Tab-separated table of C-alpha atoms in Angstrom:
chain	number	residue	atom	x	y	z
A	278	MET	CA	35.346	19.321	22.992
A	279	THR	CA	33.794	20.025	26.395
A	280	ARG	CA	32.994	17.346	28.979
A	281	PRO	CA	29.238	17.570	28.248
A	282	LEU	CA	29.862	17.097	24.573
A	283	LEU	CA	32.022	14.053	25.203
A	284	LEU	CA	29.252	12.605	27.354
A	285	ARG	CA	26.785	13.288	24.519
A	286	PHE	CA	29.135	11.223	22.258
A	287	VAL	CA	28.623	8.348	24.636
A	288	THR	CA	24.883	8.488	24.319
A	289	VAL	CA	25.068	8.935	20.486
A	290	VAL	CA	27.277	5.780	20.206
A	291	GLY	CA	25.135	3.826	22.705
A	292	SER	CA	21.844	4.508	20.923
A	293	SER	CA	23.187	4.084	17.405
A	294	ALA	CA	25.093	0.920	18.089
A	295	SER	CA	22.150	-0.710	19.974
A	296	PHE	CA	19.857	0.140	17.147
A	297	PHE	CA	21.982	-0.988	14.294
A	298	LEU	CA	23.282	-4.172	15.854
A	299	LEU	CA	19.784	-5.639	15.690
A	300	LEU	CA	18.491	-3.870	12.640
A	301	SER	CA	19.440	-6.624	10.153
A	302	VAL	CA	19.367	-9.463	12.754
A	303	VAL	CA	15.756	-9.240	13.968
A	304	PRO	CA	14.223	-9.715	10.458
A	305	VAL	CA	16.177	-12.975	9.994
A	306	TYR	CA	15.267	-14.040	13.528
A	307	ALA	CA	11.561	-13.412	12.745
A	308	GLN	CA	11.717	-15.377	9.510
A	309	SER	CA	13.245	-18.427	11.306
A	310	ALA	CA	10.571	-18.230	14.050
A	311	PRO	CA	7.556	-20.597	13.909
A	312	GLY	CA	5.268	-19.409	11.099
A	313	GLY	CA	7.949	-16.992	9.815
A	314	GLY	CA	8.536	-15.873	6.199
A	315	SER	CA	9.664	-12.965	4.123
A	316	ASP	CA	6.455	-11.046	4.928
A	317	LYS	CA	7.199	-11.506	8.658
A	318	ALA	CA	10.715	-10.191	8.192
A	319	GLY	CA	9.246	-7.056	6.610
A	320	LEU	CA	6.611	-6.794	9.360
A	321	VAL	CA	9.126	-6.458	12.146
A	322	THR	CA	11.173	-3.777	10.430
A	323	GLY	CA	7.972	-1.978	9.520
A	324	ALA	CA	6.801	-2.135	13.187
A	325	LEU	CA	10.163	-0.695	14.288
A	326	MET	CA	10.043	2.234	11.897
A	327	LEU	CA	6.308	2.881	12.456
A	328	ALA	CA	6.898	3.140	16.161
A	329	THR	CA	9.942	5.403	15.502
A	330	VAL	CA	7.809	7.812	13.425
A	331	ALA	CA	5.108	7.887	16.103
A	332	GLY	CA	7.744	8.515	18.756
A	333	GLU	CA	9.199	11.451	16.740
A	334	LEU	CA	5.742	13.028	16.548
A	335	MET	CA	5.152	12.456	20.279
A	336	ALA	CA	8.597	13.523	21.503
A	337	PRO	CA	8.097	17.339	21.382
A	338	TRP	CA	4.930	17.039	23.512
A	339	LEU	CA	6.663	14.776	25.986
A	340	ALA	CA	9.853	16.953	26.181
A	341	ALA	CA	7.706	19.964	27.035
A	342	ARG	CA	6.650	18.117	30.149
A	343	CYS	CA	9.763	16.336	31.320
A	344	GLY	CA	12.721	17.942	29.568
A	345	TYR	CA	15.130	16.673	27.035
A	346	ARG	CA	17.584	14.992	29.464
A	347	VAL	CA	14.832	12.825	31.064
A	348	LEU	CA	13.425	11.960	27.615
A	349	LEU	CA	16.936	10.892	26.436
A	350	GLY	CA	17.376	8.578	29.380
A	351	ALA	CA	13.963	7.080	28.891
A	352	GLY	CA	14.733	6.615	25.235
A	353	LEU	CA	17.974	4.611	26.021
A	354	LEU	CA	16.068	2.454	28.545
A	355	LEU	CA	13.314	1.640	26.084
A	356	LEU	CA	15.888	0.914	23.338
A	357	GLY	CA	18.003	-1.401	25.473
A	358	ALA	CA	15.826	-3.327	27.968
A	359	PRO	CA	13.256	-4.816	25.548
A	360	ALA	CA	16.097	-6.473	23.479
A	361	LEU	CA	16.533	-8.949	26.434
A	362	ALA	CA	13.054	-10.241	25.754
A	363	LEU	CA	14.151	-11.697	22.459
A	364	THR	CA	16.377	-14.064	24.411
A	365	VAL	CA	13.418	-15.751	26.134
A	366	SER	CA	10.731	-15.828	23.458
A	367	ARG	CA	10.687	-16.399	19.680
A	368	SER	CA	7.004	-15.807	19.134
A	369	LEU	CA	6.133	-13.273	16.461
A	370	ALA	CA	4.026	-11.285	18.864
A	371	CYS	CA	6.938	-10.842	21.202
A	372	ILE	CA	9.302	-9.866	18.402
A	373	VAL	CA	6.843	-7.228	16.977
A	374	THR	CA	6.239	-5.874	20.526
A	375	VAL	CA	9.963	-5.496	21.192
A	376	CYS	CA	10.316	-3.689	17.823
A	377	LEU	CA	7.560	-1.240	18.669
A	378	VAL	CA	8.994	-0.376	22.124
A	379	ARG	CA	12.511	-0.097	20.735
A	380	GLY	CA	11.275	2.151	17.961
A	381	LEU	CA	9.745	4.592	20.454
A	382	GLY	CA	13.025	4.586	22.467
A	383	PHE	CA	15.139	5.262	19.400
A	384	ALA	CA	12.851	8.124	18.454
A	385	PHE	CA	13.167	9.712	21.894
A	386	THR	CA	16.955	9.544	21.691
A	387	LEU	CA	16.982	11.223	18.226
A	388	VAL	CA	14.710	14.125	19.208
A	389	ALA	CA	15.973	14.757	22.737
A	390	GLY	CA	19.596	14.080	21.895
A	391	GLY	CA	19.451	16.361	18.915
A	392	ALA	CA	18.060	19.269	21.013
A	393	LEU	CA	20.795	18.725	23.653
A	394	THR	CA	23.477	18.626	20.985
A	395	ALA	CA	22.448	21.976	19.526
A	396	SER	CA	22.643	23.547	23.035
A	397	LEU	CA	26.191	22.205	23.522
A	398	ILE	CA	27.734	23.660	20.398
A	399	PRO	CA	28.434	27.407	19.836
A	400	PRO	CA	26.245	28.829	17.079
A	401	GLU	CA	29.264	29.932	15.077
A	402	ARG	CA	30.609	26.368	14.995
A	403	ARG	CA	27.277	24.483	14.803
A	404	GLY	CA	27.898	23.159	11.277
A	405	GLU	CA	31.207	21.654	12.242
A	406	GLY	CA	29.836	20.283	15.520
A	407	LEU	CA	26.792	18.659	13.850
A	408	ALA	CA	29.095	17.029	11.183
A	409	LEU	CA	31.146	15.593	14.003
A	410	ILE	CA	28.070	14.181	15.721
A	411	GLY	CA	27.019	12.720	12.374
A	412	VAL	CA	30.298	10.830	12.208
A	413	MET	CA	29.896	9.604	15.722
A	414	ALA	CA	26.460	8.251	14.798
A	415	GLY	CA	27.524	6.888	11.460
A	416	VAL	CA	30.447	4.796	12.731
A	417	PRO	CA	28.216	2.549	14.861
A	418	SER	CA	25.999	1.905	11.873
A	419	LEU	CA	29.073	1.193	9.777
A	420	VAL	CA	30.268	-1.415	12.263
A	421	GLY	CA	26.957	-2.553	13.730
A	422	LEU	CA	25.115	-3.710	10.592
A	423	PRO	CA	27.763	-6.307	9.466
A	424	LEU	CA	28.869	-7.107	13.033
A	425	GLY	CA	25.316	-7.970	14.090
A	426	ALA	CA	24.870	-10.328	11.085
A	427	TRP	CA	28.251	-11.915	11.735
A	428	LEU	CA	27.667	-12.437	15.405
A	429	ALA	CA	24.201	-13.983	14.887
A	430	LEU	CA	25.704	-16.395	12.413
A	431	HIS	CA	28.671	-17.476	14.585
A	432	THR	CA	27.467	-17.012	18.162
A	433	GLY	CA	23.654	-17.219	17.865
A	434	TYR	CA	20.972	-14.554	18.470
A	435	GLY	CA	21.295	-14.474	22.241
A	436	PRO	CA	24.688	-12.769	22.495
A	437	VAL	CA	23.715	-10.132	19.893
A	438	CYS	CA	20.522	-9.222	21.797
A	439	TRP	CA	22.560	-8.986	25.106
A	440	ALA	CA	25.119	-6.803	23.408
A	441	ALA	CA	22.526	-4.442	21.963
A	442	ALA	CA	20.815	-4.180	25.376
A	443	LEU	CA	23.912	-3.539	27.386
A	444	ILE	CA	25.262	-0.922	25.087
A	445	ALA	CA	22.117	1.235	25.407
A	446	LEU	CA	21.671	0.638	29.153
A	447	VAL	CA	25.312	1.349	30.078
A	448	SER	CA	25.221	4.667	28.121
A	449	ILE	CA	22.436	5.910	30.440
A	450	ALA	CA	25.189	6.559	32.980
A	451	ALA	CA	26.315	9.500	30.859
A	452	VAL	CA	22.957	11.244	30.895
A	453	PRO	CA	23.089	12.824	34.386
A	454	GLY	CA	26.335	14.551	33.358
A	455	LEU	CA	24.495	16.392	30.510
A	456	PRO	CA	23.145	19.912	31.201
A	457	SER	CA	19.483	20.149	31.902
A	458	ARG	CA	17.674	21.671	28.966
A	459	ASP	CA	13.999	22.102	28.990
A	460	ALA	CA	11.972	22.183	25.744
A	461	ALA	CA	10.955	25.570	24.583
A	462	SER	CA	7.385	26.456	25.457
A	463	GLY	CA	4.701	26.775	22.826
A	464	PRO	CA	2.830	24.352	20.541
A	465	PRO	CA	5.167	22.127	18.480
A	466	SER	CA	3.066	22.640	15.364
A	467	GLY	CA	3.964	23.277	11.719
A	468	ILE	CA	4.912	19.762	10.665
A	469	PHE	CA	1.930	19.074	8.414
A	470	ALA	CA	1.948	22.694	7.075
A	471	GLY	CA	5.579	22.212	6.165
A	472	ALA	CA	4.853	18.902	4.424
A	473	ARG	CA	2.182	20.686	2.308
A	474	SER	CA	4.515	23.416	1.218
A	475	GLY	CA	6.514	22.707	-1.948
A	476	ALA	CA	9.736	24.098	-0.561
A	477	LEU	CA	9.819	21.462	2.136
A	478	GLY	CA	7.451	18.866	0.707
A	479	ARG	CA	9.482	18.178	-2.399
A	480	PRO	CA	12.783	17.344	-0.688
A	481	THR	CA	10.883	15.352	1.961
A	482	ALA	CA	9.248	13.228	-0.714
A	483	VAL	CA	12.538	12.608	-2.483
A	484	PHE	CA	14.318	11.646	0.600
A	485	ALA	CA	11.466	9.356	1.755
A	486	VAL	CA	11.754	7.420	-1.560
A	487	THR	CA	15.522	6.960	-1.194
A	488	ALA	CA	14.924	5.795	2.436
A	489	VAL	CA	12.673	3.072	1.019
A	490	GLY	CA	15.778	1.591	-0.517
A	491	ALA	CA	17.600	1.721	2.783
A	492	GLY	CA	14.830	-0.223	4.435
A	493	ILE	CA	14.987	-2.829	1.705
A	494	VAL	CA	18.725	-3.231	1.926
A	495	VAL	CA	19.148	-3.654	5.666
A	496	THR	CA	16.110	-5.911	5.996
A	497	PHE	CA	16.274	-8.244	3.037
A	498	LEU	CA	19.855	-8.379	1.894
A	499	PRO	CA	20.642	-11.125	4.403
A	500	LEU	CA	17.613	-13.049	3.168
A	501	ALA	CA	18.071	-12.516	-0.613
A	502	VAL	CA	21.680	-13.756	-0.796
A	503	ALA	CA	22.334	-17.482	-0.716
A	504	PRO	CA	23.074	-18.865	2.771
A	505	GLY	CA	26.589	-19.993	1.770
A	506	ASN	CA	27.535	-16.350	1.013
A	507	SER	CA	27.307	-14.854	4.502
A	508	GLY	CA	30.600	-13.112	3.938
A	509	VAL	CA	29.132	-11.260	0.985
A	510	VAL	CA	26.247	-10.011	3.158
A	511	ALA	CA	28.679	-8.785	5.859
A	512	ALA	CA	30.753	-7.023	3.180
A	513	ALA	CA	27.689	-5.399	1.510
A	514	LEU	CA	26.259	-4.279	4.888
A	515	PHE	CA	29.619	-2.722	5.667
A	516	MET	CA	30.030	-0.930	2.288
A	517	GLN	CA	26.576	0.595	2.331
A	518	PRO	CA	26.899	2.752	5.483
A	519	ALA	CA	30.587	3.376	4.754
A	520	ALA	CA	29.776	4.798	1.351
A	521	ALA	CA	26.847	6.705	2.740
A	522	THR	CA	28.922	8.312	5.526
A	523	ALA	CA	31.729	9.329	3.040
A	524	SER	CA	29.372	10.668	0.369
A	525	ARG	CA	27.334	12.542	2.951
A	526	TRP	CA	30.448	14.286	4.181
A	527	PHE	CA	31.550	15.063	0.605
A	528	ALA	CA	28.081	16.406	-0.374
A	529	GLY	CA	27.918	18.556	2.816
A	530	ARG	CA	31.242	20.214	1.818
A	531	ARG	CA	30.130	20.767	-1.756
A	532	GLY	CA	26.727	22.231	-1.032
A	533	ALA	CA	23.186	20.958	-1.775
A	534	ALA	CA	22.427	22.669	-5.096
A	535	GLY	CA	21.914	20.247	-7.899
A	536	LEU	CA	22.799	17.131	-5.844
A	537	MET	CA	19.307	15.794	-5.136
A	538	VAL	CA	18.779	14.281	-8.580
A	539	PRO	CA	22.237	12.596	-8.802
A	540	GLY	CA	21.693	11.174	-5.300
A	541	LEU	CA	18.338	9.707	-6.236
A	542	VAL	CA	19.642	8.214	-9.518
A	543	ALA	CA	22.606	6.615	-7.834
A	544	SER	CA	20.390	5.169	-5.127
A	545	ALA	CA	18.082	3.558	-7.672
A	546	ALA	CA	21.007	2.293	-9.657
A	547	GLY	CA	22.513	0.606	-6.615
A	548	ILE	CA	19.243	-1.214	-5.882
A	549	LEU	CA	19.098	-2.345	-9.546
A	550	VAL	CA	22.632	-3.802	-9.320
A	551	VAL	CA	21.765	-5.604	-6.050
A	552	ALA	CA	19.052	-7.472	-8.049
A	553	LEU	CA	21.823	-9.746	-9.202
A	554	THR	CA	21.682	-11.544	-5.939
A	555	GLY	CA	23.522	-14.596	-7.257
A	556	VAL	CA	26.605	-12.504	-8.173
A	557	PRO	CA	28.578	-11.654	-5.001
A	558	VAL	CA	30.509	-8.814	-6.621
A	559	ALA	CA	27.265	-7.272	-7.884
A	560	VAL	CA	25.719	-7.376	-4.415
A	561	VAL	CA	28.693	-5.626	-2.790
A	562	VAL	CA	29.045	-3.077	-5.553
A	563	GLY	CA	25.350	-2.404	-5.658
A	564	ALA	CA	25.204	-1.825	-1.907
A	565	ALA	CA	28.132	0.573	-2.168
A	566	VAL	CA	26.565	2.549	-5.116
A	567	PHE	CA	23.261	2.688	-3.204
A	568	GLY	CA	25.219	4.030	-0.176
A	569	VAL	CA	26.770	6.743	-2.180
A	570	GLY	CA	23.471	7.882	-3.528
A	571	PHE	CA	21.744	7.675	-0.182
A	572	GLY	CA	24.454	9.744	1.558
A	573	ILE	CA	24.204	12.425	-1.177
A	574	ALA	CA	20.436	12.477	-0.821
A	575	GLN	CA	20.660	12.753	2.963
A	576	SER	CA	23.001	15.819	2.825
A	577	ALA	CA	21.286	17.467	-0.086
A	578	THR	CA	17.724	17.259	1.278
A	579	ILE	CA	18.406	18.272	4.866
A	580	THR	CA	20.669	21.213	3.692
A	581	LEU	CA	18.050	22.420	1.232
A	582	MET	CA	15.247	22.210	3.784
A	583	TYR	CA	17.194	24.144	6.483
A	584	SER	CA	18.162	26.915	3.985
A	585	ARG	CA	14.438	27.488	3.212
A	586	VAL	CA	13.186	28.208	6.634
A	587	PRO	CA	14.101	30.771	9.365
A	588	ALA	CA	15.568	29.549	12.637
A	589	SER	CA	12.066	29.106	14.101
A	590	GLY	CA	11.392	26.470	11.453
A	591	TYR	CA	14.364	24.251	12.282
A	592	GLY	CA	12.239	21.991	14.468
A	593	THR	CA	9.756	21.457	11.648
A	594	VAL	CA	12.510	20.572	9.236
A	595	SER	CA	14.085	18.087	11.666
A	596	ALA	CA	10.747	16.380	12.334
A	597	LEU	CA	9.917	16.131	8.634
A	598	TRP	CA	13.266	14.803	7.639
A	599	ASN	CA	13.387	12.149	10.366
A	600	VAL	CA	9.816	11.095	9.655
A	601	ALA	CA	10.696	10.714	5.946
A	602	TYR	CA	13.668	8.646	6.858
A	603	ASP	CA	11.871	6.236	9.209
A	604	ALA	CA	8.613	6.053	7.337
A	605	GLY	CA	10.425	5.377	4.092
A	606	MET	CA	12.430	2.591	5.697
A	607	GLY	CA	9.322	1.049	7.180
A	608	ILE	CA	7.292	1.242	4.019
A	609	GLY	CA	10.143	-0.223	1.988
A	610	ALA	CA	10.504	-3.216	4.387
A	611	VAL	CA	6.766	-4.039	4.591
A	612	GLY	CA	6.051	-3.445	0.802
A	613	PHE	CA	9.140	-5.300	-0.439
A	614	GLY	CA	8.398	-8.237	1.745
A	615	THR	CA	4.969	-8.582	0.186
A	616	VAL	CA	6.231	-8.097	-3.371
A	617	ALA	CA	9.112	-10.529	-2.865
A	618	GLY	CA	6.738	-13.205	-1.758
A	619	LEU	CA	5.056	-12.960	-5.169
A	620	THR	CA	7.971	-12.296	-7.549
A	621	GLY	CA	11.111	-13.468	-5.751
A	622	TYR	CA	13.848	-11.280	-4.562
A	623	PRO	CA	15.639	-10.319	-7.853
A	624	TRP	CA	12.507	-9.013	-9.581
A	625	ALA	CA	11.437	-7.285	-6.371
A	626	PHE	CA	14.729	-5.335	-6.340
A	627	VAL	CA	14.202	-4.352	-9.953
A	628	LEU	CA	10.679	-3.146	-9.330
A	629	ALA	CA	11.899	-1.151	-6.264
A	630	ALA	CA	14.589	0.546	-8.334
A	631	PHE	CA	12.069	1.755	-10.901
A	632	LEU	CA	9.710	2.827	-8.108
A	633	MET	CA	12.421	5.014	-6.627
A	634	LEU	CA	12.953	6.751	-10.027
A	635	THR	CA	9.409	8.086	-9.860
A	636	ALA	CA	10.781	10.589	-7.298
A	637	LEU	CA	12.590	12.255	-10.197
A	638	VAL	CA	9.321	14.186	-10.749
A	639	PRO	CA	9.387	16.074	-7.535
A	640	ALA	CA	13.171	16.405	-7.687
A	641	ARG	CA	12.995	18.083	-11.106
A	642	TRP	CA	10.134	20.275	-9.974
A	643	ASP	CA	12.217	21.382	-7.015
A	644	LEU	CA	15.235	22.097	-9.228
A	645	THR	CA	13.102	24.164	-11.588
A	646	ALA	CA	11.427	26.038	-8.699
A	647	ALA	CA	14.856	26.817	-7.167
A	648	ARG	CA	16.147	28.171	-10.464
A	649	LYS	CA	13.073	30.356	-10.857
A	650	GLN	CA	13.556	31.649	-7.265
A	651	ARG	CA	17.189	32.494	-7.895
A	652	ALA	CA	16.291	34.253	-11.154
A	653	MET	CA	13.623	36.301	-9.397
A	654	GLY	CA	16.124	37.216	-6.719
A	655	ARG	CA	18.590	38.498	-9.310
A	656	VAL	CA	15.805	40.528	-11.023
A	657	ASP	CA	14.816	42.040	-7.662
A	658	LEU	CA	18.412	42.922	-6.987
A	659	ALA	CA	18.795	44.540	-10.401
A	660	VAL	CA	15.655	46.583	-9.850
A	661	ALA	CA	16.958	47.697	-6.394
A	662	GLU	CA	20.276	48.700	-7.857
A	663	GLU	CA	18.583	50.676	-10.730
A	664	GLY	CA	16.429	52.497	-8.167
A	665	GLU	CA	19.456	53.444	-6.142
A	666	ARG	CA	21.120	54.896	-9.236
């Protein structure tokens, strides 16, 4: 618990809290704007996640030129300052532009902050340290999602936007206290090659599909539930990240082997239960079940992917996993908004659940491939021992 690590906690909380405070608020804000609708709500979340993916792909190139500390400060600035524009304009163009800029800023904080975190933790305690950072990032999402929805309902959109902006901007003060770490030289390639390989591509595909459900829940749950049940929305948006944080910690302690399929099935089951939008208990329970599955999928996929590459491939794994997360959320938000406009929210949730189950195909392939790999390893070991005898 060094001083630089404590300062890093400040930037983690600042970026995560600013991001999640507005994540479920802005779609409702866009829907209530002139010319708004369910498709507009999906559009703003899609723009946010699209910009985040683009920023994650750009960040290694930018970090090689300005360093991770500068990139982290720039990310916090881009995440916080644009939120103030929402207080002066309700046009859809302004809302989408703000989401695009904030998405870039959040991506920079993820990539630059992650690299700085790794440099602050001793290698022999890196797993423990990264788990602690995960908790520090998870708590703001646990509090921010329901708090943002509650504040928007009781105080209006302006105070929520100001709070999200100030949290990110104030945390910039911690950046100069962080050690200066330049990005390693060399081309940041390998992301597309990693995606084409089965060892990394299969877990990436499975996690992307579960992230589709996350994009749907955080964007459309406040819209799908009847306006008189705002307390139900707040409870569900609290239970989802709480369950995800707890199950991710549990899955990380148990290991990743065999957990990808259960995580995927639980995620789809939770979305299916949420389809009962007129039943408050079902909405809360469904969000919690989805959170459990999503947390398991998070831990299982990232652990499997790291175990399949040497240390030189950790950057590729990080980029693939984060792109799957953000692209999945964006695709889920945009696609669900379009479908819901045709079918209504309940049937759209049902269709989304069955769509998620299609990822059982790569999940089962991955499990079969892993078993074959372990069997081959045992055969090779037996042959080596026989040769020694």
